[in-house]
Amino acid sequence: AIWDISRKETFKDDFEKDPKISRAVHLASLLGLRPVGWIFSFSDDRQSIEDSLPVSAIDVLNGARLQIANMKMLSRDEGKKFVTLALEGKTGSTEAFQLSDVSVQMVAEGVLSATSATGGRFVKTSIPFVTDGQESHNFDSVLCLVNTAMVPHEGLFTSQKKTTTKKLGINKKTKKLLREALQSEDGTCDALKILCDFNLLMGIDKILAENDMENLCSAVSKWSRGNRRGVSLDENLRLMLLSALDG
């Protein structure tokens, strides 16, 4: 996750304005990745009501603002390929949506906004609109959503093991394994295999200099995509990693 905030708040409008997000996006770019969506979880009873939705008003706004930021960073055409995933925390079931172009434009122009008065699935509008012959300011979020199919996928930088702490520090077990691999004469492949983990790289990014991090990501990116011949960690980078792990 590159953005984690109380769901009572809304994302602003630019990745660069949040240091955690901008750092994660920069790290992703070093690995040849780019944001394609966001996921949030919920554990309330919002779906127990008939015709209810897993996406609330605040989620519509956050999804639209994240998409707008993505469009600013990449381009309009590439950035709008952005998916909202809603995960039900009790069962793990997940639904995927895209926000309609019209709803994203309405958020960009300030027509849609979330307030505590609306709650649930309705989004507050700054100007009235007419529906069923009646004027209203409460816009149903279902009109903002486009159902999207999901295809199973396992990322190149997804680890099956927990390698970091809650605050993205490197946990003790991972430090030990990585240290042993780096100290071994033929342990480069083992080290690179461990390092193919985005969360772990986020933890290392906190303790490694920018140039060293760029060199490390270059090696990890090549190795993860099967280009392993000649890929290595030079002696200086290996020593810097060992020093950082001991710090």
mmCIF file of C-alpha atoms in Angstrom, residues 157-243:
data_model
loop_
_atom_site.group_PDB
_atom_site.id
_atom_site.type_symbol
_atom_site.label_atom_id
_atom_site.label_comp_id
_atom_site.label_asym_id
_atom_site.label_seq_id
_atom_site.Cartn_x
_atom_site.Cartn_y
_atom_site.Cartn_z
ATOM 1 C CA PHE A 157 7.722 -8.064 -5.807
ATOM 2 C CA THR A 158 5.174 -9.874 -3.639
ATOM 3 C CA SER A 159 6.577 -11.987 -0.820
ATOM 4 C CA GLN A 160 4.801 -14.921 0.801
ATOM 5 C CA LYS A 161 6.631 -14.205 4.049
ATOM 6 C CA LYS A 162 6.333 -11.275 6.421
ATOM 7 C CA THR A 163 9.558 -9.302 6.099
ATOM 8 C CA THR A 164 8.745 -5.981 7.758
ATOM 9 C CA THR A 165 7.211 -4.569 10.912
ATOM 10 C CA LYS A 166 4.016 -2.488 10.989
ATOM 11 C CA LYS A 167 6.080 0.682 10.546
ATOM 12 C CA LEU A 168 7.961 -0.833 7.572
ATOM 13 C CA GLY A 169 11.085 -1.547 9.547
ATOM 14 C CA ILE A 170 12.908 -4.778 8.624
ATOM 15 C CA ASN A 171 12.073 -7.580 11.030
ATOM 16 C CA LYS A 172 14.806 -9.562 12.810
ATOM 17 C CA LYS A 173 14.335 -12.795 10.876
ATOM 18 C CA THR A 174 14.640 -11.051 7.516
ATOM 19 C CA LYS A 175 17.713 -9.108 8.664
ATOM 20 C CA LYS A 176 19.358 -12.379 9.673
ATOM 21 C CA LEU A 177 18.559 -14.141 6.378
ATOM 22 C CA LEU A 178 19.640 -11.185 4.256
ATOM 23 C CA ARG A 179 22.828 -10.686 6.257
ATOM 24 C CA GLU A 180 23.762 -14.357 5.844
ATOM 25 C CA ALA A 181 23.131 -14.206 2.084
ATOM 26 C CA LEU A 182 25.196 -11.025 1.671
ATOM 27 C CA GLN A 183 28.095 -12.488 3.654
ATOM 28 C CA SER A 184 28.124 -15.720 1.664
ATOM 29 C CA GLU A 185 30.571 -15.931 -1.255
ATOM 30 C CA ASP A 186 27.892 -17.247 -3.621
ATOM 31 C CA GLY A 187 24.867 -15.739 -1.941
ATOM 32 C CA THR A 188 24.016 -13.003 -4.454
ATOM 33 C CA CYS A 189 21.063 -14.956 -5.928
ATOM 34 C CA ASP A 190 19.737 -15.732 -2.442
ATOM 35 C CA ALA A 191 20.034 -12.062 -1.468
ATOM 36 C CA LEU A 192 18.285 -10.852 -4.640
ATOM 37 C CA LYS A 193 15.514 -13.406 -4.144
ATOM 38 C CA ILE A 194 14.899 -12.052 -0.638
ATOM 39 C CA LEU A 195 15.018 -8.483 -1.925
ATOM 40 C CA CYS A 196 12.188 -9.078 -4.467
ATOM 41 C CA ASP A 197 9.745 -7.725 -1.911
ATOM 42 C CA PHE A 198 8.304 -4.226 -2.247
ATOM 43 C CA ASN A 199 7.648 -3.805 1.489
ATOM 44 C CA LEU A 200 11.200 -4.894 2.291
ATOM 45 C CA LEU A 201 12.604 -2.454 -0.263
ATOM 46 C CA MET A 202 10.495 0.295 1.337
ATOM 47 C CA GLY A 203 12.135 -0.568 4.665
ATOM 48 C CA ILE A 204 15.620 -0.536 3.144
ATOM 49 C CA ASP A 205 14.879 2.769 1.421
ATOM 50 C CA LYS A 206 14.562 4.343 4.879
ATOM 51 C CA ILE A 207 18.160 3.445 5.778
ATOM 52 C CA LEU A 208 20.046 3.500 2.468
ATOM 53 C CA ALA A 209 21.350 6.514 0.531
ATOM 54 C CA GLU A 210 19.469 7.496 -2.640
ATOM 55 C CA ASN A 211 22.227 6.493 -5.094
ATOM 56 C CA ASP A 212 22.697 3.143 -3.369
ATOM 57 C CA MET A 213 18.943 2.562 -3.467
ATOM 58 C CA GLU A 214 18.840 3.262 -7.205
ATOM 59 C CA ASN A 215 21.653 0.762 -7.840
ATOM 60 C CA LEU A 216 19.951 -1.823 -5.649
ATOM 61 C CA CYS A 217 16.578 -1.427 -7.410
ATOM 62 C CA SER A 218 18.273 -1.723 -10.802
ATOM 63 C CA ALA A 219 19.815 -5.077 -9.823
ATOM 64 C CA VAL A 220 16.592 -6.348 -8.203
ATOM 65 C CA SER A 221 14.479 -5.295 -11.200
ATOM 66 C CA LYS A 222 16.721 -7.099 -13.693
ATOM 67 C CA TRP A 223 16.913 -10.232 -11.554
ATOM 68 C CA SER A 224 13.142 -10.374 -10.960
ATOM 69 C CA ARG A 225 12.434 -10.303 -14.700
ATOM 70 C CA GLY A 226 14.709 -13.251 -15.437
ATOM 71 C CA ASN A 227 17.678 -11.226 -16.689
ATOM 72 C CA ARG A 228 20.015 -12.865 -14.166
ATOM 73 C CA ARG A 229 23.184 -13.346 -16.186
ATOM 74 C CA GLY A 230 25.731 -10.828 -14.991
ATOM 75 C CA VAL A 231 23.433 -9.316 -12.357
ATOM 76 C CA SER A 232 25.290 -8.771 -9.110
ATOM 77 C CA LEU A 233 25.579 -6.505 -6.111
ATOM 78 C CA ASP A 234 28.894 -4.693 -6.259
ATOM 79 C CA GLU A 235 31.157 -4.811 -3.224
ATOM 80 C CA ASN A 236 30.418 -1.241 -2.141
ATOM 81 C CA LEU A 237 26.646 -1.792 -2.283
ATOM 82 C CA ARG A 238 26.943 -5.095 -0.447
ATOM 83 C CA LEU A 239 28.954 -3.445 2.349
ATOM 84 C CA MET A 240 26.498 -0.535 2.544
ATOM 85 C CA LEU A 241 23.611 -2.990 2.902
ATOM 86 C CA LEU A 242 25.405 -4.935 5.628
ATOM 87 C CA SER A 243 26.170 -1.708 7.457
#
